[in-house]
CSV table of C-alpha atoms in Angstrom, one decimal:
chain,number,residue,atom,x,y,z
A,306,MET,CA,39.7,-31.0,41.8
A,307,ASP,CA,36.5,-29.3,41.8
A,308,LYS,CA,36.6,-29.1,45.5
A,309,VAL,CA,39.6,-26.9,46.0
A,310,PHE,CA,38.7,-23.5,47.6
A,311,PHE,CA,40.9,-20.4,47.9
A,312,LEU,CA,39.5,-18.5,50.9
A,313,GLY,CA,41.7,-15.4,51.2
A,314,GLN,CA,42.9,-14.2,54.6
A,315,ARG,CA,41.3,-15.9,57.6
A,316,SER,CA,41.5,-15.9,61.3
A,317,ASP,CA,39.8,-19.4,61.8
A,318,ILE,CA,42.9,-21.4,60.8
A,319,LYS,CA,42.7,-24.2,63.3
A,320,GLU,CA,39.1,-25.0,62.2
A,321,LEU,CA,40.0,-24.7,58.5
A,322,MET,CA,43.2,-26.9,59.0
A,323,CYS,CA,41.2,-29.5,60.7
A,324,ALA,CA,38.6,-29.6,58.0
A,325,ALA,CA,41.0,-29.9,55.0
A,326,ASP,CA,41.7,-33.2,53.3
A,327,LEU,CA,45.3,-32.3,52.8
A,328,PHE,CA,47.8,-29.5,53.6
A,329,VAL,CA,50.2,-28.1,50.8
A,330,LEU,CA,53.2,-26.1,51.3
A,331,SER,CA,54.6,-24.7,48.1
A,332,SER,CA,57.2,-22.2,49.5
A,333,GLU,CA,60.5,-21.6,48.0
A,334,TRP,CA,62.0,-20.8,51.5
A,335,GLU,CA,60.8,-21.7,54.9
A,336,GLY,CA,62.6,-21.6,58.3
A,337,PHE,CA,61.6,-24.5,60.6
A,338,GLY,CA,58.4,-25.2,58.9
A,339,LEU,CA,56.0,-24.5,61.8
A,340,VAL,CA,53.0,-24.4,59.6
A,341,VAL,CA,53.7,-28.0,58.5
A,342,ALA,CA,54.0,-29.1,62.1
A,343,GLU,CA,50.7,-27.3,62.8
A,344,ALA,CA,49.0,-29.2,59.9
A,345,MET,CA,50.5,-32.5,61.1
A,346,ALA,CA,49.3,-31.8,64.7
A,347,CYS,CA,45.9,-31.4,63.2
A,348,GLU,CA,46.2,-34.8,61.7
A,349,ARG,CA,46.4,-33.7,58.0
A,350,PRO,CA,48.5,-35.5,55.3
A,351,VAL,CA,51.1,-33.1,54.0
A,352,VAL,CA,52.7,-32.4,50.5
A,353,ALA,CA,55.5,-29.8,50.9
A,354,THR,CA,58.4,-28.5,48.9
A,355,ASP,CA,61.9,-29.1,50.2
A,356,SER,CA,62.4,-25.6,51.6
A,357,GLY,CA,64.4,-24.6,54.8
A,358,GLY,CA,63.8,-27.0,57.7
A,359,VAL,CA,60.6,-28.7,56.2
A,360,LYS,CA,62.3,-32.1,55.5
A,361,GLU,CA,63.3,-32.4,59.2
A,362,VAL,CA,59.8,-31.6,60.3
A,363,VAL,CA,57.7,-33.5,57.7
A,364,GLY,CA,58.4,-37.0,58.9
A,365,PRO,CA,58.2,-40.2,57.0
A,366,HIS,CA,54.5,-40.4,56.1
A,367,ASN,CA,54.4,-37.3,53.7
A,368,ASP,CA,55.8,-36.2,50.5
A,369,VAL,CA,58.6,-33.6,50.0
A,370,ILE,CA,59.0,-32.2,46.6
A,371,PRO,CA,62.1,-30.4,45.2
A,372,VAL,CA,61.4,-26.7,45.2
A,373,SER,CA,60.1,-25.3,41.9
A,374,ASN,CA,58.9,-28.7,40.6
A,375,HIS,CA,55.4,-27.6,40.1
A,376,ILE,CA,54.5,-30.7,37.9
A,377,LEU,CA,55.6,-33.1,40.7
A,378,LEU,CA,53.9,-31.0,43.3
A,379,ALA,CA,50.6,-31.2,41.4
A,380,GLU,CA,50.9,-34.9,40.7
A,381,LYS,CA,51.6,-35.6,44.5
A,382,ILE,CA,48.6,-33.4,45.5
A,383,ALA,CA,46.3,-35.4,43.1
A,384,GLU,CA,47.8,-38.6,44.2
A,385,THR,CA,47.3,-37.9,47.9
A,386,LEU,CA,43.6,-36.7,47.3
A,387,LYS,CA,43.0,-40.1,45.5
A,388,ILE,CA,43.8,-41.9,48.7
A,389,ASP,CA,40.7,-43.2,50.3
A,390,ASP,CA,39.5,-41.2,53.5
A,391,ASN,CA,40.5,-44.0,55.9
A,392,ALA,CA,44.1,-44.2,54.6
A,393,ARG,CA,44.3,-40.3,54.8
A,394,LYS,CA,43.0,-40.5,58.3
A,395,ILE,CA,45.6,-43.1,59.2
A,396,ILE,CA,48.4,-40.9,57.7
A,397,GLY,CA,47.0,-37.9,59.7
A,398,MET,CA,47.0,-39.8,62.9
A,399,LYS,CA,50.6,-41.0,62.3
A,400,ASN,CA,51.5,-37.4,61.6
A,401,ARG,CA,50.2,-36.1,64.9
A,402,GLU,CA,51.9,-38.9,66.8
A,403,TYR,CA,55.2,-37.9,64.9
A,404,ILE,CA,54.9,-34.3,65.9
A,405,VAL,CA,54.0,-35.1,69.6
A,406,SER,CA,56.8,-37.5,69.9
A,407,ASN,CA,59.5,-35.3,68.3
A,408,PHE,CA,58.4,-31.5,68.7
A,409,SER,CA,56.1,-31.3,71.7
A,410,ILE,CA,57.3,-28.7,74.4
A,411,LYS,CA,58.1,-31.5,76.7
A,412,THR,CA,60.3,-33.2,74.2
A,413,ILE,CA,62.0,-30.1,73.1
A,414,VAL,CA,62.6,-29.0,76.7
A,415,SER,CA,64.1,-32.4,77.5
A,416,GLU,CA,66.4,-32.3,74.5
A,417,TRP,CA,67.6,-28.8,75.5
A,418,GLU,CA,68.3,-30.0,78.9
A,419,ARG,CA,70.2,-33.0,77.7
A,420,LEU,CA,72.2,-30.8,75.5
A,421,TYR,CA,72.8,-28.2,78.2
A,422,PHE,CA,74.0,-30.8,80.7
A,423,LYS,CA,76.1,-32.7,78.1
A,424,TYR,CA,78.1,-29.5,77.1
A,425,SER,CA,78.3,-28.0,80.6
A,426,LYS,CA,79.9,-31.2,81.9
A,427,ARG,CA,82.2,-31.3,78.8
A,428,ASN,CA,83.3,-27.6,79.4
A,429,ASN,CA,83.6,-28.0,83.2
A,430,ILE,CA,80.8,-25.4,83.8
A,431,ILE,CA,78.9,-27.9,86.1
A,432,ASP,CA,80.1,-31.0,87.9
């Protein structure tokens, strides 16, 4: 744990995210969990608290910890950092794949179109 750095406010987020070994979200509340999706798009493993929509974003390759369980959060961080670099890289690649498959603009637009047409037809708005 001697390689944990607290850098304060920064503007070079993408570069820092891509350089990190792990992304941790310890929020008590989140909306969608966009920052988790961004970390996953940068091919980072994620340890996150079960806040807001995070569980729907985080996918199957990461750990979701109950909010306010600081001990388990610390254990999962340590456990993830002990994974060898190659295994963490594989998790990161799977994370990016998951985000692109489920949350890319193309995927979201297609889903909105599908829902629009489904409910428009059901309510006789379109033929």
